[in-house]
XYZ file of C-alpha atoms in Angstrom:
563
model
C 71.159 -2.564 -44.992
C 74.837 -1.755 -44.708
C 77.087 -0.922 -42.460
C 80.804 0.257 -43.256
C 84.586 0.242 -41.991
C 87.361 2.402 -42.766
C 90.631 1.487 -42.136
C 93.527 3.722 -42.754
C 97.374 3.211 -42.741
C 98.506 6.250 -41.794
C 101.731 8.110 -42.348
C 102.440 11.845 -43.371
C 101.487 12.607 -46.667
C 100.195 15.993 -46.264
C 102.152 17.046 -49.980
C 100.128 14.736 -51.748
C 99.648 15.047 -55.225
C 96.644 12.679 -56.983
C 98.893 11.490 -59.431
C 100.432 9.543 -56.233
C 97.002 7.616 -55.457
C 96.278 4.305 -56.664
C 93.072 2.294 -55.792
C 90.509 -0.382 -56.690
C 86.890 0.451 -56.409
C 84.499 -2.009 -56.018
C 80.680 -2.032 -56.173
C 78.465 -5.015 -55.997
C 75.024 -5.521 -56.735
C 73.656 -8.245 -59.123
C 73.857 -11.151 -56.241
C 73.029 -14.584 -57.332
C 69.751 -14.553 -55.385
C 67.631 -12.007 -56.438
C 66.383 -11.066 -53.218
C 69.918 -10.615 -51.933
C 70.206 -7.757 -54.858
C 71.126 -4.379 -53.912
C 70.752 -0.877 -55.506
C 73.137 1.440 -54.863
C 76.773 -0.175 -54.278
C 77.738 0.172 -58.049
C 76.656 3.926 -57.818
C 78.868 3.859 -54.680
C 82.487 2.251 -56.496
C 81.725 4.689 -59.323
C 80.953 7.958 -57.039
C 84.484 7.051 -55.309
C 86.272 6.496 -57.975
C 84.976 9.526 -59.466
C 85.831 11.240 -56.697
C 89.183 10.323 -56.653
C 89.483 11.238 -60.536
C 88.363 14.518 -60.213
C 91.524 15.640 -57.351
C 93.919 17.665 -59.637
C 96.056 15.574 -61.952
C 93.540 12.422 -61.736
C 94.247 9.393 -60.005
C 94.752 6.092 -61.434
C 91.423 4.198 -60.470
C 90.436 0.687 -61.323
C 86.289 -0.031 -61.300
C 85.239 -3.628 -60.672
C 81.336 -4.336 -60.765
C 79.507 -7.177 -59.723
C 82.624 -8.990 -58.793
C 83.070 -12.564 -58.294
C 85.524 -13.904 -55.772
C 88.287 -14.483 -58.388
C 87.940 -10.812 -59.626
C 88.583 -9.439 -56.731
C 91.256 -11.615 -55.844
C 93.305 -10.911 -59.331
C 92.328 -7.223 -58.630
C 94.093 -6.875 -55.593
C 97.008 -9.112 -56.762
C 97.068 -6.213 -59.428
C 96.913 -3.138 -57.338
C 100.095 -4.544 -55.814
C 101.951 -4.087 -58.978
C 99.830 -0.690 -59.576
C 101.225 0.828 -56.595
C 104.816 0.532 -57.851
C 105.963 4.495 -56.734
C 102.845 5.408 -55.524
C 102.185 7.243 -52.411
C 98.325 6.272 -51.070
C 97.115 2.913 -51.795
C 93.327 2.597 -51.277
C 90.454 0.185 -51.479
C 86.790 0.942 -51.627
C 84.279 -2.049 -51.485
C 80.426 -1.328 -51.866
C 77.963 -4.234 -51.333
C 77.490 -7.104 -48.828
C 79.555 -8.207 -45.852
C 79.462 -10.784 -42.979
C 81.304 -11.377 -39.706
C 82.596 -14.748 -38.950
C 85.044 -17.467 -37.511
C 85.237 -20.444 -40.140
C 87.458 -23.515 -38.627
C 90.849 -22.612 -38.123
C 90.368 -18.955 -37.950
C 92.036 -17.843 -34.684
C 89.695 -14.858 -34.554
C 87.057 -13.318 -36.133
C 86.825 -12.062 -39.591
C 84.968 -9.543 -42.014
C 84.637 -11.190 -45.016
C 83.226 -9.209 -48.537
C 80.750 -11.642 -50.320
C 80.872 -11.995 -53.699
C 78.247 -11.552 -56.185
C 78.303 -15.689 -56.763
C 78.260 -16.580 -52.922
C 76.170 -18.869 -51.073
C 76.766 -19.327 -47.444
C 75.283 -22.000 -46.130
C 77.659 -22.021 -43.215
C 80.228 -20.001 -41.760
C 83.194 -22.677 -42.814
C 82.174 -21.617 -46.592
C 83.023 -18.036 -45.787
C 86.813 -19.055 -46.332
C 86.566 -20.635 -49.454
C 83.719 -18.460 -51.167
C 84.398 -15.231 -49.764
C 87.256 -12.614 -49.182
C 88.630 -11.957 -45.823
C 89.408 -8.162 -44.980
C 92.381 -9.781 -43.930
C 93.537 -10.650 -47.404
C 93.097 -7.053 -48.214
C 95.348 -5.404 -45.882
C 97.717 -8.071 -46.451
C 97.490 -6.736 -50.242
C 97.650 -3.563 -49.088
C 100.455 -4.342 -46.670
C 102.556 -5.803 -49.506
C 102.306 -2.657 -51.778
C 105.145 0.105 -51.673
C 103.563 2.627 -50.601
C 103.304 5.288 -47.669
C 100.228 5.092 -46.841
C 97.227 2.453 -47.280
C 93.207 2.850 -46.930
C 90.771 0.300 -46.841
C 86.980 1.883 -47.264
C 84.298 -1.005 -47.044
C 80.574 -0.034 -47.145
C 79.222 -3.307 -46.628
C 76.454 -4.605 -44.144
C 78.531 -7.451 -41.720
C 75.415 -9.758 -41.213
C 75.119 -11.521 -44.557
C 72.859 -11.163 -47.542
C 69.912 -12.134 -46.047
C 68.938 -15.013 -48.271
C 72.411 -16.268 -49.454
C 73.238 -16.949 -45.643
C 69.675 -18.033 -44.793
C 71.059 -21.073 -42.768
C 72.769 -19.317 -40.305
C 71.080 -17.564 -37.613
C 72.457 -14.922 -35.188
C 75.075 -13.446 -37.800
C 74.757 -9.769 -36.511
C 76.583 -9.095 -33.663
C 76.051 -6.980 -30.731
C 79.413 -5.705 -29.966
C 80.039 -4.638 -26.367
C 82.464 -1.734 -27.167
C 84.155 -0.541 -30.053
C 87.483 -1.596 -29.424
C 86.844 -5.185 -29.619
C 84.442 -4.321 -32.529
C 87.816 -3.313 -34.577
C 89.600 -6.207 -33.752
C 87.120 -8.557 -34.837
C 86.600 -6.737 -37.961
C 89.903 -6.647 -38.324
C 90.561 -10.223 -37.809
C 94.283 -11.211 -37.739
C 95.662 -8.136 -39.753
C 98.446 -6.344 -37.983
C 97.055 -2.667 -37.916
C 100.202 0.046 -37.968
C 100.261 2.740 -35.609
C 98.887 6.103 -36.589
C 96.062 4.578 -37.678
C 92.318 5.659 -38.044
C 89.390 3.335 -37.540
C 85.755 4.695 -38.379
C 83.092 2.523 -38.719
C 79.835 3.802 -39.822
C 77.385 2.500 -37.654
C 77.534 1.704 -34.002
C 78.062 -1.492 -32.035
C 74.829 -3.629 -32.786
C 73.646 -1.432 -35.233
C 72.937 -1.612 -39.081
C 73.739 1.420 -41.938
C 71.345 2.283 -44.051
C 71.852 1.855 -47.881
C 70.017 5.119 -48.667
C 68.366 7.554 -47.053
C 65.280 7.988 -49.393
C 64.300 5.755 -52.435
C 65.490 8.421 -54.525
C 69.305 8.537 -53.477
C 71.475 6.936 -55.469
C 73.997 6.733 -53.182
C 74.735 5.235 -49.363
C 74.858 7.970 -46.630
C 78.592 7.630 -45.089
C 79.961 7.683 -48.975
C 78.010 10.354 -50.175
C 79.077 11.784 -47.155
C 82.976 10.966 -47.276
C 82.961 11.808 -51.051
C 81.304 15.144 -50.455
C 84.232 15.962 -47.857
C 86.650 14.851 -50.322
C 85.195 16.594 -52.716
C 84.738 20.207 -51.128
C 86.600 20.076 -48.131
C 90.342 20.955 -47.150
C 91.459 19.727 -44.130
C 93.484 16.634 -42.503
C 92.006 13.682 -43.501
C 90.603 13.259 -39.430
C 88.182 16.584 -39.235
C 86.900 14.852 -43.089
C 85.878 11.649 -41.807
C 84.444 12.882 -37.985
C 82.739 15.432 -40.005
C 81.048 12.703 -42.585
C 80.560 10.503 -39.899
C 78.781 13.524 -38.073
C 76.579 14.465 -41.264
C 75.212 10.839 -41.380
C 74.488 10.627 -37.899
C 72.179 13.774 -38.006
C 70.424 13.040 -41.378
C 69.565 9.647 -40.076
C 68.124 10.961 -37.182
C 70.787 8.883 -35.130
C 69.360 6.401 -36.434
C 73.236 5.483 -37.706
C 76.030 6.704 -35.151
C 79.176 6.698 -36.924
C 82.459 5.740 -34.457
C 85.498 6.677 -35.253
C 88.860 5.309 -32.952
C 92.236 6.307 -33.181
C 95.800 4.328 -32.492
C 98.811 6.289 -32.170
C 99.578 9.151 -32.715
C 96.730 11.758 -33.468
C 99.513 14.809 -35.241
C 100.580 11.989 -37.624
C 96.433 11.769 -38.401
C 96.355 15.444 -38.810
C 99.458 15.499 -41.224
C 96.876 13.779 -43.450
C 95.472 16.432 -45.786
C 93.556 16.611 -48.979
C 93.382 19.858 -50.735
C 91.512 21.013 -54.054
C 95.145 23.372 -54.426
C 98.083 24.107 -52.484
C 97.084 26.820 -49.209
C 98.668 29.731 -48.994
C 100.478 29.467 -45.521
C 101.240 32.958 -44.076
C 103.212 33.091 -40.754
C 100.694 33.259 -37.522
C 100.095 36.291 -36.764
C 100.062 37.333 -32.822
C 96.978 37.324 -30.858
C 95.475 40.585 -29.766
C 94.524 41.313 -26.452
C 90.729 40.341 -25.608
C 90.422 43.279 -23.260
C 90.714 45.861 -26.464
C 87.856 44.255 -27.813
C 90.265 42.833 -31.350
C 89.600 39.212 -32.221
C 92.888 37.669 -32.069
C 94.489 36.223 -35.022
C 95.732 32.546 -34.964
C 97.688 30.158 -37.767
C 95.354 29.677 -40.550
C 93.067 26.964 -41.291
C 92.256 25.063 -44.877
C 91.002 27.728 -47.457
C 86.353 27.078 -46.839
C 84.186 26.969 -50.160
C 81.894 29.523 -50.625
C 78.849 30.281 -48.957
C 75.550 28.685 -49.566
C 73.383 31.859 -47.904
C 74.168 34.303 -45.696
C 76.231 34.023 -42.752
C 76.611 36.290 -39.792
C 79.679 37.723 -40.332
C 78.260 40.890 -39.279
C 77.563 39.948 -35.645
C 78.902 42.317 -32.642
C 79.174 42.422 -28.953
C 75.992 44.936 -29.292
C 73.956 43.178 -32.228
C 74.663 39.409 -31.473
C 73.499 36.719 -34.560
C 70.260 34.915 -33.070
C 69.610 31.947 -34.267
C 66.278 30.113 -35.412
C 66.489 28.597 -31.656
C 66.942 31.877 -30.359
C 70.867 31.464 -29.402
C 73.060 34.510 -29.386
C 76.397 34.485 -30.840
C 79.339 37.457 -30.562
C 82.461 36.888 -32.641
C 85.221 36.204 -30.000
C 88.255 35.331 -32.566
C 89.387 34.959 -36.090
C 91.608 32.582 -38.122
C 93.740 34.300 -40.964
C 92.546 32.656 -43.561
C 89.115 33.886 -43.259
C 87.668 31.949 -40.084
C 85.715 33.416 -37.504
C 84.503 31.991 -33.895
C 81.423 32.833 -32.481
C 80.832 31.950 -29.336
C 77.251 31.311 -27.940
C 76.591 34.197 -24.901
C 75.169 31.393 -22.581
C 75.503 27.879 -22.409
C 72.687 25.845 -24.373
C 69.614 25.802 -22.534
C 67.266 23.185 -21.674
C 65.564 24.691 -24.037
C 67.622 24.156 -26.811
C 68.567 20.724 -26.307
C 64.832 19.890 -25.812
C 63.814 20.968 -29.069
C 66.957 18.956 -30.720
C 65.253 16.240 -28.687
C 62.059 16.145 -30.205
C 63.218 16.127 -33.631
C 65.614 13.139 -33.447
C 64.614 9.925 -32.109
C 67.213 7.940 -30.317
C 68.203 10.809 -27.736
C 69.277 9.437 -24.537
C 67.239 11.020 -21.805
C 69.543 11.722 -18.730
C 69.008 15.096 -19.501
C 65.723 15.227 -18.281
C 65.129 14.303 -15.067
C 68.837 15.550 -13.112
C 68.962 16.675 -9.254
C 71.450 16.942 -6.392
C 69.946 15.715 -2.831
C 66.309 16.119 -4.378
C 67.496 19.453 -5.781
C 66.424 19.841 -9.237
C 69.475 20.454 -11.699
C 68.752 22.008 -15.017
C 65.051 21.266 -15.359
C 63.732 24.818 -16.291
C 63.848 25.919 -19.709
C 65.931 28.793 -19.524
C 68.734 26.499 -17.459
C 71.694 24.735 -19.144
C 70.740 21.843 -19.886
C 72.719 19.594 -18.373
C 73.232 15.126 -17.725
C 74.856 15.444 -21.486
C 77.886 13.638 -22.764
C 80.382 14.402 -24.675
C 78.844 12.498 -27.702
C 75.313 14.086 -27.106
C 76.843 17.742 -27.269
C 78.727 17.167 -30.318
C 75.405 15.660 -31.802
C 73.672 18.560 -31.178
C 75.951 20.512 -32.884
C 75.552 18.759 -36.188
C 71.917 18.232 -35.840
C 72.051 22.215 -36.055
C 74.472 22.967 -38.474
C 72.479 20.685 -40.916
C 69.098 22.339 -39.890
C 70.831 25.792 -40.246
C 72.184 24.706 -43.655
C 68.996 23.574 -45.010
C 67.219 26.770 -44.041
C 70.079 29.045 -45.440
C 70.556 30.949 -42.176
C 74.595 30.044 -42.549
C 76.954 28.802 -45.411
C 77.408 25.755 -46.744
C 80.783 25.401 -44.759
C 79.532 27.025 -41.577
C 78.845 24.902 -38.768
C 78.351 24.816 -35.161
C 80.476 23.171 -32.803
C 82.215 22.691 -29.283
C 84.549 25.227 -28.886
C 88.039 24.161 -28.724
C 90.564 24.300 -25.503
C 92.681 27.240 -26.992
C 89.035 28.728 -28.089
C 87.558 28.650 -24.773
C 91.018 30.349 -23.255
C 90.761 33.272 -25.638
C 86.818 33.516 -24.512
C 87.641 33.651 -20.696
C 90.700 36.154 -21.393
C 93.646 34.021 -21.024
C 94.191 32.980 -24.417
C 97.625 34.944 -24.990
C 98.798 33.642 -21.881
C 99.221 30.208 -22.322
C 101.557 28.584 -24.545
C 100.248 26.060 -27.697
C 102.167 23.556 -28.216
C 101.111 22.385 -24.560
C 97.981 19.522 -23.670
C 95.148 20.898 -21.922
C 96.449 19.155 -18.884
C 99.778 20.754 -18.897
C 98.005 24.360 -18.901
C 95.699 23.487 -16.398
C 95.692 25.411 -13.463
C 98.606 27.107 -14.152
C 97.380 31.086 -14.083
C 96.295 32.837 -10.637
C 93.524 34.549 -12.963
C 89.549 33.809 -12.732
C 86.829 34.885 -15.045
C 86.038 38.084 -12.620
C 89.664 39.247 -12.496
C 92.337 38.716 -10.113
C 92.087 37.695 -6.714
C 89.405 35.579 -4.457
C 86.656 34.999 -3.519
C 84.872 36.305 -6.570
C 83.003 39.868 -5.787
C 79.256 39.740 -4.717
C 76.956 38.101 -7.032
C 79.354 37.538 -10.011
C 78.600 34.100 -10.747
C 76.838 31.064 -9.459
C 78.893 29.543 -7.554
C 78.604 26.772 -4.389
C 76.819 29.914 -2.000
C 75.038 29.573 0.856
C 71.964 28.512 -1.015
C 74.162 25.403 -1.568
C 75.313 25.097 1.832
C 71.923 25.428 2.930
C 70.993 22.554 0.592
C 73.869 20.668 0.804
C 74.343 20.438 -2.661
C 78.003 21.403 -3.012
C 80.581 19.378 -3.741
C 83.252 21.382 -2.210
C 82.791 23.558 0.849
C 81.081 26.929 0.217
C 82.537 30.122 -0.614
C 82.343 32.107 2.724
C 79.767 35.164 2.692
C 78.636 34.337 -0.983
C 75.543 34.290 -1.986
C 73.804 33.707 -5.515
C 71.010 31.990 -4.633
C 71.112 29.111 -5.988
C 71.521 25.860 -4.958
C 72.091 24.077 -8.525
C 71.079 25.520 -11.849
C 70.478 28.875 -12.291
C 68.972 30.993 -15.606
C 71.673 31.381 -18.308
C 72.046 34.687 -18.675
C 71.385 35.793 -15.108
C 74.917 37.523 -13.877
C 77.229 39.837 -15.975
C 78.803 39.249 -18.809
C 82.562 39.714 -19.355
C 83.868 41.723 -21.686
C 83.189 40.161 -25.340
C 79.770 39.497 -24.157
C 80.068 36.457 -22.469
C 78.043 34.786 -19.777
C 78.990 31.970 -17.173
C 82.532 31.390 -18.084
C 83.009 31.163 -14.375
C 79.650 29.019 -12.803
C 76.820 27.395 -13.536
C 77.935 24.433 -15.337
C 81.111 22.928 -16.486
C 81.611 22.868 -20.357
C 82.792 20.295 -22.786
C 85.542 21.142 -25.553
C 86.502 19.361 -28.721
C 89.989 18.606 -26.922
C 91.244 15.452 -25.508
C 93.112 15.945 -21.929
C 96.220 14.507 -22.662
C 98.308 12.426 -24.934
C 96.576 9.572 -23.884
C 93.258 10.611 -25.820
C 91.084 8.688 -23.200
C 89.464 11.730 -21.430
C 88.165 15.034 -22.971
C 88.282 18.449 -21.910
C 85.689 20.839 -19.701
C 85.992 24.088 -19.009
C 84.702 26.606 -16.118
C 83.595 26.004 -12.557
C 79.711 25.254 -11.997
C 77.285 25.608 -9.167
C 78.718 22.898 -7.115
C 82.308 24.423 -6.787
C 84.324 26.454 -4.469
C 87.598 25.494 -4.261
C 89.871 28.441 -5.629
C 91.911 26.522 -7.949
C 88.838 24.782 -10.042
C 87.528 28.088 -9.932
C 90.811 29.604 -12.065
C 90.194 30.112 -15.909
C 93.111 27.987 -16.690
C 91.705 24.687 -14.793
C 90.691 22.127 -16.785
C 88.005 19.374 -15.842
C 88.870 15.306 -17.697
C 86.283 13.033 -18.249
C 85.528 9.841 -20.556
C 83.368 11.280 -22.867
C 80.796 9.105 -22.265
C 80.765 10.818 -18.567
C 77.046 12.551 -17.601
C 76.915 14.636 -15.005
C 74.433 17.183 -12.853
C 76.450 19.800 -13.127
C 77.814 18.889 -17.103
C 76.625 21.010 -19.843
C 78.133 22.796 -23.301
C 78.552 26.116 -24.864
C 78.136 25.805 -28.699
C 80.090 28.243 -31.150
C 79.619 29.195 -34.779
C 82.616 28.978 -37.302
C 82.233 30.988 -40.672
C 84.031 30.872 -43.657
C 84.280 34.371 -45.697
């Protein structure tokens, strides 16, 4: 078993050229005890390195293989020398890892075993194994702009070369201290990613079936590096997304961030330069004409066909029986679909059944003995912000497989500028602001101008949730929807691109994080359990830790295509 951390150094090196990359890729397998042996890590170091080969104008890659302590040591002493003019310095380690604190070790360490170590203790980890820290410090040492540590290693030991010690897996209470002990002493820069492939407490797997030849997260990463073009952030959360779904959550990728996230997204890798034409202006939602926004990275092509055909009148239904209308377009070739309704219990159930792991909040949520969400044509709701995004890639892989969309199609949350062009106010609101600077900031709701909305527009905190006492706020005077929580998606009018429940219902999660801060994400829309005129306006955004479940918390899902 394996589990993996990436560390990145991150600076702005979004002109990167692969002649500027220099790294050391490491796979071992042929451990001194046979039953410590591994398969795949070898297949790993060579896949990367590969992969890093193959960007236009090479890269200059050095392959170590069944390593011993000393080779790796020299290697790294090397790659310091190597990276004379270089831009990216990376290091990719394959094989087996352990956590530990040997005697005068301040903190914790990760240390990489090599193929000649026995542990019989963790005060021979120093002496017959390397520290990550001696890595970065490598790494830290080179002249470079930017560094990248990738080890896919388990953190609990070969199993029979650390036989002695007991307990060497740890159960990490959250991922922030997780980092820092993996990290041990090393000073980690700001702008800096950290993704680790499996969760607190939780092992990776080294393969998914007997017959793969590779780990999950790297054939995963490599595959993004591969055919992908984007900032080196939407690569990795999109990897780390692809393993969690074909392991059946089995392995839950994290990813944390320090810093600051635009110097992340400066990070890009392209196959060839982008053509970058200026934005083009935004059209008007009420004439019906997708608006056009800057462009994103150039897709691959399709694998299948994709709905590129869909329209306010013929929506694209998927296999679950979600409708999608196209609501916006990227220059470049990018179109958003937007689900009509938010994703029904339904939906979410049938995700559900085919994934163990699934935490089951969802299922049993009320308000004052009210039930909230429990019929099947309801949003679901008791979801976080992790569970939504889940679903997302547990359906874009499903819809993949089946060749109902492209093989760069996928499903996801909408984002916050997304969601504003869906409830009409997209061309009102200025970019380059947070989602909490925009909030509340437009006297406009999803019915129009003006309140309290018109008779049964939306559901909204009515009488039926007076009656019930369900409402957080006070209710809206003379309304009535009938409903005290939950109601069917679906049930009032649409606006005008086809949409339903912008305004009630439930509150929505986006993609977005509130603020600079990046602690709390995004919602979008009142629900059934609001009244109050100003949570009510489409500009007012909702913050919660993403973690956050809710009775009254659900998620819209839309569809991005590639031409």
């Amino acid at each position: 078993m394996k589990s993996l951390l990436l560390f990145l150094g991150l600076l702005s090196f979004s002109a990167l050229q692969a002649a500027d990359i220099v790294a050391l890729c490491i796979g071992n397998n042929d451990y001194v005890r046979e039953e410590d042996q591994l398969d795949t890590p070898i297949n790993d170091a060579q896949l990367m390195k590969q992969t890093l080969e193959r960007l236009p104008g090479g890269a200059d890659v050095k392959l170590l293989t069944n390593a011993s302590k000393e080779d790796i040591e020299l290697a790294l002493n090397a790659l310091k020398v190597r990276a004379q003019g270089a831009k990216l310095a990376l290091v990719f380690y394959s094989g087996h890892g352990m956590d530990g604190q040997p005697d005068g070790y301040a903190t914790e360490d990760t240390f990489l075993l090599p193929v000649e170590a026995t542990i019989p203790d963790v005060n021979y980890l120093h002496s017959r194994a390397v520290p990550v820290k001696t890595v970065l410090d490598a790494l830290k040492a080179a002249p470079v702009t930017a560094r990248a540590v990738i080890l896919d290693c388990c953190r609990s030991g070969a199993p029979k070369a650390t036989a002695a010690l007991t307990g060497s897996t740890k159960n990490f209470g959250d991922l922030d201290e997780r980092v820092k002990s993996a990290l041990g002493k090393a000073v980690v820069p700001d702008a800096t990613l950290i993704a680790f492939a499996a969760g607190p407490g939780r092992k990776a797997a080294a393969f998914l079936t007997e017959a793969d030849e590779n780990s999950p997260f790297t054939k995963f990463l490599t595959d993004q590096f591969t055919t992908g073009s984007g900032n080196l952030r939407d690569l990795v959360e999109a990897a780390a997304e692809n393993t969690e779904t074909a392991t059946g959550r089995r392995q839950v990728p994290y990813v944390s961030y320090t810093g600051a996230a635009s110097a992340i997204r400066q990070i890009v890798f392209r196959s060839s330069p982008a053509p970058t034409p200026p934005p083009g202006t935004p059209s008007p939602l009420a004439r019906m004409t997708p608006p056009v926004l800057p462009p994103l990275p150039a897709p691959n092509l399709f694998k299948g066909h994709p709905p590129f055909s869909a329209t306010k009148a013929l929506p694209y239904v998927n296999e679950l029986g979600m409708k999608f209308v196209p609501v916006m377009r990227y220059e470049v070739g990018k179109k958003v679909l937007f689900c009509i309704w938010e994703t029904r219990r339904q939906d979410y159930a049938a995700y559900a059944r085919s994934v163990s792991g699934v935490d089951r909040s969802w299922e049993a949520q009320e308000e004052k003995g009210v039930p909230c969400g429990h019929e099947d044509d309801h949003p679901v709701v008791g979801v976080n912000w992790t569970d939504a995004k889940a679903f997302c890639s547990w359906l874009t892989l499903r819809e993949r497989a089946a060749g109902r969309i492209g093989a760069k199609d996928e499903y996801r949350l909408p984002s916050d500028q997304e969601w504003s062009y869906a409830v009409g106010i997209g061309t009102q609101e200025t970019s380059d602001l947070t989602p909490r600077q925009k909030s509340g900031k437009q006297d406009v709701y999803p019915w129009g101008t003006g309140f309290p909305p018109p008779a049964n527009n939306g559901n909204y905190a009515d009488s039926a949730a007076k009656e019930k006492q369900t409402a957080v706020d006070k209710s809206i005077k003379d309304y009535h929807d009938g409903y005290a929580t939950t109601s069917p998606v679906g049930k009032f009018a649409s606006n005008t691109l086809g949409l339903h429940d912008l305004g009630g219902n439930v509150v929505e999660w986006c993609l977005d994080w509130h603020d600079a801060e990046q602690k709390l994400r995004v919602l979008r829309g009142g629900s059934w359990e609001n009244a109050f005129y100003t949570i009510l306006q489409s500009s007012w955004r909702y913050s919660f830790p993403p973690e956050f479940r809710g009775n009254s918390t659900g998620f819209r899902c839309v569809l991005v295509l590639s031409n």
